[in-house]
Amino acid sequence: MRRADHHPSRRSFLDVTGAMMATGLTAGLTAGCASDSAGPDRHAAAPATTTTTTTSPEPVPATGRHQAGITLPQPAQPHLLAVVADLGAAVAPGPLLAELGEAIRALTAGDDPRLLGLPPGDLTVTVGVGPRLVRAVGASLPGAAGLPRFSRERIDSRARGGDLLIQLCAGDPLLLPVAASALLAQAGDRVRERWRQSARRGANVSVGDGRTAPRNPLGFIDGIIGPHTDAEQRRDLWLAGPPAVAGGTLAVLRRMELDLPRFAALSVAGQEAVFGRRRADGVPLSGGAADSSPELGAKTPDGRYLVPADAHARRAHATAVGVGLMLRRSYSIDEPAPGLLFACFQNDLRTFTATLTHMETSDALLPFTTTTASATFLILPGFDRRRPLGSRLFG
């Protein structure tokens, strides 16, 4: 994570980008990514080399009713970079967001020279605004409320809240710091970065009905239950109104440290009791298939719940809490400490706050977590050439 305590200069962005590109390149080569470097000198004795080619992922349209990077593409790209920033007190959000939208269109189309020749592939950029900016338009608008404080938090003041979220996702991790640098350079001294987090998703596992879900850093399949159908997404994910926010959604971003050694010391049965699902295939302890909803009333012959009373699958279950579904994403992180970056999207912030409040009373998973960054954002409705990014809210 890189924190900025001053207005960064254009030169500092380039310096940081260069360092991050070098790191990303090393990681990409380690992972077996193809290289465009020149072959060996024809006149020198050298071992034969093999050129590996990869199929470029399908591009994801940046424009439309909803912003890309939430339900599209499917499955979600494996790499993410989240950048959280503040706007200067005198900065008008409308013009800034419109500029960012144009830059996003150019970046995802491969038309921005600041990509330094990198193909954009499946790059998506998703932009959200924080409660301070939303309240300035209307105190009753979705997204105007911030998050309350919860237990098991150890959050520095600069890692709580924020005015602007830029979420970048791609199959190629090298794209992310380069695209982020271009967008921050576009914003210039109108924004000041609070914190950023690079993260990656685990390998996808089939969970039925043609869908997949990744494993989280604790080894369990994550994000199985959610608003996956169009009807569920209309009901629980997308904002229907008022017109200024229709087509947007509400995001919660939480960075957590995980006590991996203590969790790993549990038996497999103990780990499964924490989650309420089998580790190998994600099937609920009450039976069924991976995408089955846990049967919370199912018991053993001697009267014990098959899904333990404090299991995460029970405590976070939408029916048990009395809320709608949330679209959940968990990403593994190495810095500043091993853990995960949790993101969820819903059309009612209470879906998240009520769920976490319910978990705090007796969720067996929470003792293995410590939250170190937290924020909520209104993800703006989609945009196009006729309706710039943010124009419905700040026009």
Tab-separated table of C-alpha atoms in Angstrom:
chain	number	residue	atom	x	y	z
A	1	MET	CA	0.000	0.000	0.000
A	2	ARG	CA	1.261	3.468	-0.856
A	3	ARG	CA	-0.013	6.384	1.166
A	4	ALA	CA	0.386	9.963	0.070
A	5	ASP	CA	0.488	12.764	2.606
A	6	HIS	CA	0.932	15.533	0.057
A	7	HIS	CA	-0.260	16.506	-3.403
A	8	PRO	CA	1.735	14.192	-5.672
A	9	SER	CA	3.515	15.674	-8.654
A	10	ARG	CA	3.329	14.281	-12.173
A	11	ARG	CA	6.994	13.217	-11.838
A	12	SER	CA	6.259	11.278	-8.636
A	13	PHE	CA	3.462	9.384	-10.400
A	14	LEU	CA	5.861	8.404	-13.165
A	15	ASP	CA	8.535	7.351	-10.686
A	16	VAL	CA	6.108	5.183	-8.746
A	17	THR	CA	4.630	3.735	-11.916
A	18	GLY	CA	8.073	2.742	-13.147
A	19	ALA	CA	8.832	0.929	-9.909
A	20	MET	CA	5.484	-0.799	-9.893
A	21	MET	CA	5.846	-1.789	-13.533
A	22	ALA	CA	9.175	-3.409	-12.756
A	23	THR	CA	7.616	-5.335	-9.892
A	24	GLY	CA	4.602	-6.325	-11.977
A	25	LEU	CA	6.838	-7.462	-14.840
A	26	THR	CA	8.820	-9.717	-12.529
A	27	ALA	CA	5.635	-11.187	-11.121
A	28	GLY	CA	4.159	-11.623	-14.588
A	29	LEU	CA	7.214	-13.508	-15.851
A	30	THR	CA	7.233	-15.679	-12.769
A	31	ALA	CA	3.629	-16.580	-13.456
A	32	GLY	CA	4.511	-17.620	-16.979
A	33	CYS	CA	3.180	-14.619	-18.906
A	34	ALA	CA	4.351	-14.238	-22.493
A	35	SER	CA	7.190	-11.789	-23.203
A	36	ASP	CA	7.657	-9.527	-26.230
A	37	SER	CA	11.434	-9.272	-25.761
A	38	ALA	CA	13.711	-9.799	-28.768
A	39	GLY	CA	15.169	-13.232	-29.410
A	40	PRO	CA	18.847	-14.154	-28.940
A	41	ASP	CA	21.605	-12.762	-31.176
A	42	ARG	CA	21.569	-14.833	-34.368
A	43	HIS	CA	25.378	-14.838	-34.520
A	44	ALA	CA	25.929	-16.024	-30.960
A	45	ALA	CA	25.789	-19.585	-29.755
A	46	ALA	CA	22.713	-19.782	-27.561
A	47	PRO	CA	20.220	-22.413	-26.522
A	48	ALA	CA	16.980	-22.557	-28.467
A	49	THR	CA	14.102	-20.581	-27.042
A	50	THR	CA	10.404	-21.276	-27.151
A	51	THR	CA	7.955	-18.444	-27.795
A	52	THR	CA	4.688	-18.736	-25.909
A	53	THR	CA	1.625	-16.965	-27.230
A	54	THR	CA	-1.518	-16.323	-25.257
A	55	THR	CA	-4.989	-15.419	-26.423
A	56	SER	CA	-5.889	-11.844	-25.552
A	57	PRO	CA	-8.981	-11.666	-23.334
A	58	GLU	CA	-12.151	-10.180	-24.728
A	59	PRO	CA	-12.433	-6.395	-24.193
A	60	VAL	CA	-15.146	-5.227	-21.800
A	61	PRO	CA	-17.188	-2.198	-22.929
A	62	ALA	CA	-16.659	0.753	-20.589
A	63	THR	CA	-20.001	2.360	-21.417
A	64	GLY	CA	-23.577	1.272	-20.801
A	65	ARG	CA	-26.325	1.399	-18.186
A	66	HIS	CA	-23.972	0.087	-15.494
A	67	GLN	CA	-20.248	0.601	-15.086
A	68	ALA	CA	-18.053	-2.347	-15.991
A	69	GLY	CA	-16.175	-4.221	-13.283
A	70	ILE	CA	-19.155	-5.283	-11.153
A	71	THR	CA	-21.143	-7.929	-13.010
A	72	LEU	CA	-19.014	-7.801	-16.157
A	73	PRO	CA	-16.899	-9.619	-17.066
A	74	GLN	CA	-17.832	-13.047	-15.774
A	75	PRO	CA	-15.921	-14.471	-14.108
A	76	ALA	CA	-14.233	-11.402	-12.673
A	77	GLN	CA	-10.630	-10.761	-13.681
A	78	PRO	CA	-7.992	-12.221	-11.353
A	79	HIS	CA	-6.187	-8.959	-10.520
A	80	LEU	CA	-7.431	-5.770	-8.845
A	81	LEU	CA	-5.994	-2.426	-7.799
A	82	ALA	CA	-8.157	-0.185	-5.616
A	83	VAL	CA	-7.149	3.463	-5.239
A	84	VAL	CA	-8.923	5.641	-2.661
A	85	ALA	CA	-8.442	9.415	-2.819
A	86	ASP	CA	-9.857	12.716	-1.582
A	87	LEU	CA	-10.909	15.717	-3.643
A	88	GLY	CA	-9.721	19.182	-2.749
A	89	ALA	CA	-12.316	21.215	-0.863
A	90	ALA	CA	-12.857	23.586	-3.801
A	91	VAL	CA	-12.850	20.932	-6.535
A	92	ALA	CA	-16.083	20.498	-8.500
A	93	PRO	CA	-16.722	16.744	-8.853
A	94	GLY	CA	-18.650	16.995	-12.142
A	95	PRO	CA	-15.884	18.158	-14.507
A	96	LEU	CA	-13.327	15.876	-12.849
A	97	LEU	CA	-15.528	12.799	-13.211
A	98	ALA	CA	-16.344	13.636	-16.817
A	99	GLU	CA	-12.617	13.822	-17.585
A	100	LEU	CA	-11.996	10.522	-15.847
A	101	GLY	CA	-14.787	8.916	-17.843
A	102	GLU	CA	-13.225	10.041	-21.115
A	103	ALA	CA	-9.829	8.766	-19.975
A	104	ILE	CA	-11.392	5.417	-19.012
A	105	ARG	CA	-12.943	5.064	-22.460
A	106	ALA	CA	-9.588	5.768	-24.096
A	107	LEU	CA	-7.663	3.432	-21.790
A	108	THR	CA	-10.012	0.472	-22.164
A	109	ALA	CA	-10.101	0.969	-25.946
A	110	GLY	CA	-6.288	1.067	-26.131
A	111	ASP	CA	-6.346	4.628	-27.496
A	112	ASP	CA	-4.422	6.325	-24.677
A	113	PRO	CA	-0.640	6.587	-25.203
A	114	ARG	CA	-0.220	6.523	-21.423
A	115	LEU	CA	-0.772	2.742	-21.618
A	116	LEU	CA	2.808	2.680	-22.934
A	117	GLY	CA	1.934	0.233	-25.687
A	118	LEU	CA	0.313	-2.356	-23.415
A	119	PRO	CA	-2.810	-3.970	-24.900
A	120	PRO	CA	-5.819	-3.145	-22.692
A	121	GLY	CA	-7.238	-6.662	-22.839
A	122	ASP	CA	-10.082	-7.035	-20.346
A	123	LEU	CA	-9.202	-3.914	-18.340
A	124	THR	CA	-12.140	-2.385	-16.466
A	125	VAL	CA	-12.245	0.777	-14.383
A	126	THR	CA	-15.087	1.353	-11.915
A	127	VAL	CA	-15.523	4.739	-10.223
A	128	GLY	CA	-17.362	5.529	-6.995
A	129	VAL	CA	-17.825	8.648	-4.874
A	130	GLY	CA	-17.839	8.810	-1.083
A	131	PRO	CA	-20.508	10.019	1.337
A	132	ARG	CA	-19.157	13.584	1.624
A	133	LEU	CA	-19.662	14.232	-2.071
A	134	VAL	CA	-23.078	12.546	-2.148
A	135	ARG	CA	-24.327	14.502	0.899
A	136	ALA	CA	-23.383	17.750	-0.829
A	137	VAL	CA	-26.009	16.896	-3.460
A	138	GLY	CA	-28.646	15.419	-1.171
A	139	ALA	CA	-28.510	14.085	2.389
A	140	SER	CA	-31.198	11.473	1.678
A	141	LEU	CA	-29.572	10.034	-1.453
A	142	PRO	CA	-28.254	6.463	-1.456
A	143	GLY	CA	-24.555	6.667	-0.675
A	144	ALA	CA	-24.838	9.692	1.607
A	145	ALA	CA	-24.361	7.610	4.768
A	146	GLY	CA	-20.962	6.430	5.921
A	147	LEU	CA	-20.128	3.205	7.708
A	148	PRO	CA	-20.422	2.906	11.497
A	149	ARG	CA	-17.514	1.651	13.583
A	150	PHE	CA	-17.369	-2.100	14.156
A	151	SER	CA	-15.391	-4.342	16.456
A	152	ARG	CA	-12.064	-5.884	15.458
A	153	GLU	CA	-10.969	-2.728	13.629
A	154	ARG	CA	-7.494	-1.214	13.726
A	155	ILE	CA	-7.827	1.512	11.124
A	156	ASP	CA	-5.525	4.488	10.629
A	157	SER	CA	-7.417	7.733	9.998
A	158	ARG	CA	-6.200	7.892	6.389
A	159	ALA	CA	-7.493	4.362	5.733
A	160	ARG	CA	-11.074	5.161	6.755
A	161	GLY	CA	-13.498	6.698	4.272
A	162	GLY	CA	-12.593	8.741	1.206
A	163	ASP	CA	-14.125	10.806	-1.588
A	164	LEU	CA	-13.167	8.793	-4.643
A	165	LEU	CA	-12.741	5.102	-5.454
A	166	ILE	CA	-11.000	3.976	-8.631
A	167	GLN	CA	-11.234	0.201	-8.925
A	168	LEU	CA	-9.141	-1.277	-11.722
A	169	CYS	CA	-9.369	-4.953	-12.701
A	170	ALA	CA	-7.594	-6.941	-15.412
A	171	GLY	CA	-6.215	-10.309	-16.340
A	172	ASP	CA	-2.770	-8.716	-16.754
A	173	PRO	CA	-1.543	-7.221	-13.449
A	174	LEU	CA	0.952	-5.016	-15.301
A	175	LEU	CA	-1.912	-2.931	-16.688
A	176	LEU	CA	-3.230	-1.825	-13.325
A	177	PRO	CA	-0.548	0.569	-12.010
A	178	VAL	CA	-0.045	1.968	-15.512
A	179	ALA	CA	-3.751	2.734	-15.971
A	180	ALA	CA	-4.010	4.077	-12.415
A	181	SER	CA	-1.077	6.415	-13.053
A	182	ALA	CA	-2.796	7.754	-16.174
A	183	LEU	CA	-6.034	8.436	-14.325
A	184	LEU	CA	-4.319	10.086	-11.363
A	185	ALA	CA	-2.235	12.205	-13.735
A	186	GLN	CA	-5.493	13.234	-15.411
A	187	ALA	CA	-6.857	14.329	-12.032
A	188	GLY	CA	-3.615	16.135	-11.149
A	189	ASP	CA	-3.577	18.133	-7.943
A	190	ARG	CA	-7.370	18.040	-7.703
A	191	VAL	CA	-7.102	14.762	-5.793
A	192	ARG	CA	-4.866	13.442	-3.050
A	193	GLU	CA	-4.406	9.709	-2.702
A	194	ARG	CA	-5.297	8.165	0.659
A	195	TRP	CA	-4.357	4.526	0.141
A	196	ARG	CA	-4.188	1.851	-2.494
A	197	GLN	CA	-4.298	-1.915	-2.448
A	198	SER	CA	-3.238	-4.500	-4.989
A	199	ALA	CA	-4.987	-7.857	-4.725
A	200	ARG	CA	-5.671	-11.051	-6.628
A	201	ARG	CA	-8.421	-13.646	-6.750
A	202	GLY	CA	-7.846	-17.322	-6.153
A	203	ALA	CA	-8.347	-20.019	-8.757
A	204	ASN	CA	-11.935	-20.401	-9.924
A	205	VAL	CA	-13.856	-23.523	-8.931
A	206	SER	CA	-17.082	-24.712	-10.536
A	207	VAL	CA	-20.059	-24.238	-8.214
A	208	GLY	CA	-22.812	-25.400	-10.575
A	209	ASP	CA	-25.165	-23.837	-13.103
A	210	GLY	CA	-22.214	-22.795	-15.251
A	211	ARG	CA	-20.861	-20.473	-12.549
A	212	THR	CA	-17.505	-20.414	-10.811
A	213	ALA	CA	-16.202	-18.876	-7.595
A	214	PRO	CA	-12.639	-18.485	-6.308
A	215	ARG	CA	-11.012	-19.779	-3.155
A	216	ASN	CA	-10.162	-17.219	-0.480
A	217	PRO	CA	-6.845	-17.065	1.415
A	218	LEU	CA	-8.264	-19.479	4.016
A	219	GLY	CA	-8.755	-22.136	1.356
A	220	PHE	CA	-12.563	-21.967	1.120
A	221	ILE	CA	-14.658	-21.191	-1.962
A	222	ASP	CA	-15.972	-17.656	-1.565
A	223	GLY	CA	-18.892	-15.689	-2.995
A	224	ILE	CA	-21.071	-18.690	-3.903
A	225	ILE	CA	-24.360	-17.119	-2.808
A	226	GLY	CA	-25.258	-13.734	-4.278
A	227	PRO	CA	-27.523	-11.872	-6.683
A	228	HIS	CA	-26.554	-13.783	-9.813
A	229	THR	CA	-29.755	-13.740	-11.888
A	230	ASP	CA	-31.094	-10.625	-13.585
A	231	ALA	CA	-34.108	-10.638	-11.256
A	232	GLU	CA	-31.921	-10.909	-8.153
A	233	GLN	CA	-29.676	-8.117	-9.377
A	234	ARG	CA	-32.628	-5.817	-10.037
A	235	ARG	CA	-33.932	-6.566	-6.555
A	236	ASP	CA	-30.727	-6.464	-4.496
A	237	LEU	CA	-27.822	-5.015	-6.502
A	238	TRP	CA	-28.735	-2.099	-8.750
A	239	LEU	CA	-30.233	1.162	-7.552
A	240	ALA	CA	-33.608	1.810	-9.191
A	241	GLY	CA	-33.748	5.479	-8.195
A	242	PRO	CA	-33.840	8.349	-7.761
A	243	PRO	CA	-32.830	9.156	-11.377
A	244	ALA	CA	-29.505	10.708	-10.304
A	245	VAL	CA	-28.241	7.318	-9.069
A	246	ALA	CA	-30.349	4.821	-11.056
A	247	GLY	CA	-28.150	2.109	-12.502
A	248	GLY	CA	-25.503	2.558	-9.818
A	249	THR	CA	-24.906	0.509	-6.688
A	250	LEU	CA	-23.321	0.854	-3.245
A	251	ALA	CA	-19.881	-0.587	-2.580
A	252	VAL	CA	-18.183	-1.461	0.688
A	253	LEU	CA	-14.428	-1.979	0.726
A	254	ARG	CA	-12.733	-3.593	3.737
A	255	ARG	CA	-9.092	-4.654	4.024
A	256	MET	CA	-8.439	-7.344	6.630
A	257	GLU	CA	-5.446	-9.025	8.155
A	258	LEU	CA	-5.953	-12.760	8.635
A	259	ASP	CA	-4.494	-14.928	11.382
A	260	LEU	CA	-3.528	-17.637	8.930
A	261	PRO	CA	-1.305	-19.701	11.280
A	262	ARG	CA	-4.031	-20.013	13.908
A	263	PHE	CA	-6.670	-20.953	11.343
A	264	ALA	CA	-4.337	-23.465	9.688
A	265	ALA	CA	-3.741	-25.098	13.088
A	266	LEU	CA	-7.402	-26.169	13.203
A	267	SER	CA	-8.368	-29.587	11.894
A	268	VAL	CA	-10.178	-29.646	8.567
A	269	ALA	CA	-13.387	-30.416	10.455
A	270	GLY	CA	-12.729	-27.424	12.701
A	271	GLN	CA	-12.149	-25.147	9.719
A	272	GLU	CA	-15.350	-26.398	8.102
A	273	ALA	CA	-17.271	-25.709	11.309
A	274	VAL	CA	-16.042	-22.098	11.176
A	275	PHE	CA	-17.374	-21.621	7.636
A	276	GLY	CA	-20.328	-24.018	7.668
A	277	ARG	CA	-19.199	-25.507	4.331
A	278	ARG	CA	-16.901	-28.281	3.200
A	279	ARG	CA	-13.476	-27.002	2.299
A	280	ALA	CA	-12.939	-29.291	-0.693
A	281	ASP	CA	-16.033	-28.413	-2.708
A	282	GLY	CA	-17.992	-25.666	-0.905
A	283	VAL	CA	-21.018	-27.842	-0.189
A	284	PRO	CA	-22.940	-26.658	2.928
A	285	LEU	CA	-22.580	-28.912	5.956
A	286	SER	CA	-26.339	-29.408	5.702
A	287	GLY	CA	-25.832	-31.125	2.326
A	288	GLY	CA	-26.814	-30.440	-1.260
A	289	ALA	CA	-24.588	-28.902	-3.901
A	290	ALA	CA	-22.026	-26.098	-3.721
A	291	ASP	CA	-24.580	-23.527	-4.851
A	292	SER	CA	-27.241	-24.798	-2.422
A	293	SER	CA	-28.332	-22.430	0.302
A	294	PRO	CA	-27.527	-23.900	3.738
A	295	GLU	CA	-30.507	-25.524	5.453
A	296	LEU	CA	-30.267	-23.643	8.721
A	297	GLY	CA	-32.849	-25.829	10.470
A	298	ALA	CA	-31.246	-29.174	9.596
A	299	LYS	CA	-30.067	-31.144	12.632
A	300	THR	CA	-28.292	-34.367	13.491
A	301	PRO	CA	-30.288	-37.206	15.125
A	302	ASP	CA	-29.075	-36.004	18.518
A	303	GLY	CA	-30.365	-32.463	17.910
A	304	ARG	CA	-27.203	-30.569	16.873
A	305	TYR	CA	-27.330	-28.137	13.966
A	306	LEU	CA	-25.537	-29.477	10.901
A	307	VAL	CA	-24.472	-25.896	10.193
A	308	PRO	CA	-23.160	-24.816	13.622
A	309	ALA	CA	-24.870	-21.939	15.401
A	310	ASP	CA	-21.786	-19.724	15.054
A	311	ALA	CA	-20.766	-20.810	11.534
A	312	HIS	CA	-20.125	-17.983	9.088
A	313	ALA	CA	-22.589	-19.459	6.577
A	314	ARG	CA	-25.333	-19.099	9.192
A	315	ARG	CA	-24.411	-15.759	10.773
A	316	ALA	CA	-23.980	-14.036	7.382
A	317	HIS	CA	-27.000	-15.703	5.747
A	318	ALA	CA	-29.364	-13.129	4.228
A	319	THR	CA	-32.467	-14.907	5.564
A	320	ALA	CA	-31.048	-15.122	9.081
A	321	VAL	CA	-30.154	-11.418	9.024
A	322	GLY	CA	-33.330	-10.306	7.260
A	323	VAL	CA	-31.686	-8.447	4.366
A	324	GLY	CA	-31.164	-8.852	0.636
A	325	LEU	CA	-28.259	-10.509	-1.130
A	326	MET	CA	-24.897	-8.836	-1.605
A	327	LEU	CA	-22.476	-9.444	-4.452
A	328	ARG	CA	-19.289	-10.394	-2.586
A	329	ARG	CA	-15.710	-10.490	-3.795
A	330	SER	CA	-12.677	-11.563	-1.759
A	331	TYR	CA	-9.129	-10.949	-2.957
A	332	SER	CA	-5.896	-12.198	-1.461
A	333	ILE	CA	-3.272	-9.621	-0.414
A	334	ASP	CA	0.331	-9.864	0.774
A	335	GLU	CA	0.918	-6.270	1.859
A	336	PRO	CA	0.812	-4.568	4.288
A	337	ALA	CA	0.122	-7.975	5.891
A	338	PRO	CA	-1.249	-11.304	4.660
A	339	GLY	CA	-4.996	-11.141	4.416
A	340	LEU	CA	-7.792	-10.229	2.090
A	341	LEU	CA	-9.483	-7.287	0.450
A	342	PHE	CA	-13.245	-7.718	0.749
A	343	ALA	CA	-15.585	-5.859	-1.592
A	344	CYS	CA	-19.349	-6.124	-1.704
A	345	PHE	CA	-22.013	-4.438	-3.784
A	346	GLN	CA	-25.673	-3.939	-2.838
A	347	ASN	CA	-28.447	-1.371	-3.321
A	348	ASP	CA	-29.018	-0.862	0.407
A	349	LEU	CA	-26.112	-0.174	2.764
A	350	ARG	CA	-28.062	-1.884	5.550
A	351	THR	CA	-27.487	-5.185	3.716
A	352	PHE	CA	-23.848	-4.916	4.762
A	353	THR	CA	-24.156	-3.124	8.106
A	354	ALA	CA	-26.906	-5.398	9.440
A	355	THR	CA	-25.004	-8.483	8.291
A	356	LEU	CA	-21.779	-7.468	10.016
A	357	THR	CA	-23.689	-6.461	13.167
A	358	HIS	CA	-25.302	-9.901	13.188
A	359	MET	CA	-21.908	-11.538	12.689
A	360	GLU	CA	-20.329	-9.600	15.555
A	361	THR	CA	-22.503	-11.332	18.128
A	362	SER	CA	-21.162	-14.833	17.413
A	363	ASP	CA	-19.490	-15.507	14.063
A	364	ALA	CA	-16.678	-18.045	14.376
A	365	LEU	CA	-14.791	-16.442	11.474
A	366	LEU	CA	-14.387	-12.939	12.919
A	367	PRO	CA	-11.760	-13.821	15.582
A	368	PHE	CA	-9.373	-14.653	12.736
A	369	THR	CA	-9.746	-11.169	11.180
A	370	THR	CA	-8.654	-7.605	11.923
A	371	THR	CA	-9.918	-4.835	9.640
A	372	THR	CA	-7.282	-2.226	8.754
A	373	ALA	CA	-9.077	-0.153	6.080
A	374	SER	CA	-12.746	0.570	5.439
A	375	ALA	CA	-14.851	2.749	3.148
A	376	THR	CA	-18.161	2.903	1.322
A	377	PHE	CA	-18.892	4.491	-2.043
A	378	LEU	CA	-21.762	5.165	-4.388
A	379	ILE	CA	-20.752	3.449	-7.613
A	380	LEU	CA	-21.957	5.904	-10.226
A	381	PRO	CA	-24.402	4.873	-12.946
A	382	GLY	CA	-23.002	3.909	-16.312
A	383	PHE	CA	-21.995	6.547	-18.842
A	384	ASP	CA	-21.454	7.135	-22.551
A	385	ARG	CA	-20.491	9.969	-24.899
A	386	ARG	CA	-23.849	11.664	-24.470
A	387	ARG	CA	-24.002	11.290	-20.670
A	388	PRO	CA	-20.546	11.752	-19.094
A	389	LEU	CA	-19.530	9.867	-15.981
A	390	GLY	CA	-21.153	11.485	-12.928
A	391	SER	CA	-23.313	13.883	-14.951
A	392	ARG	CA	-26.603	12.596	-13.542
A	393	LEU	CA	-25.520	13.332	-9.979
A	394	PHE	CA	-23.268	16.351	-10.449
A	395	GLY	CA	-24.561	17.812	-13.718
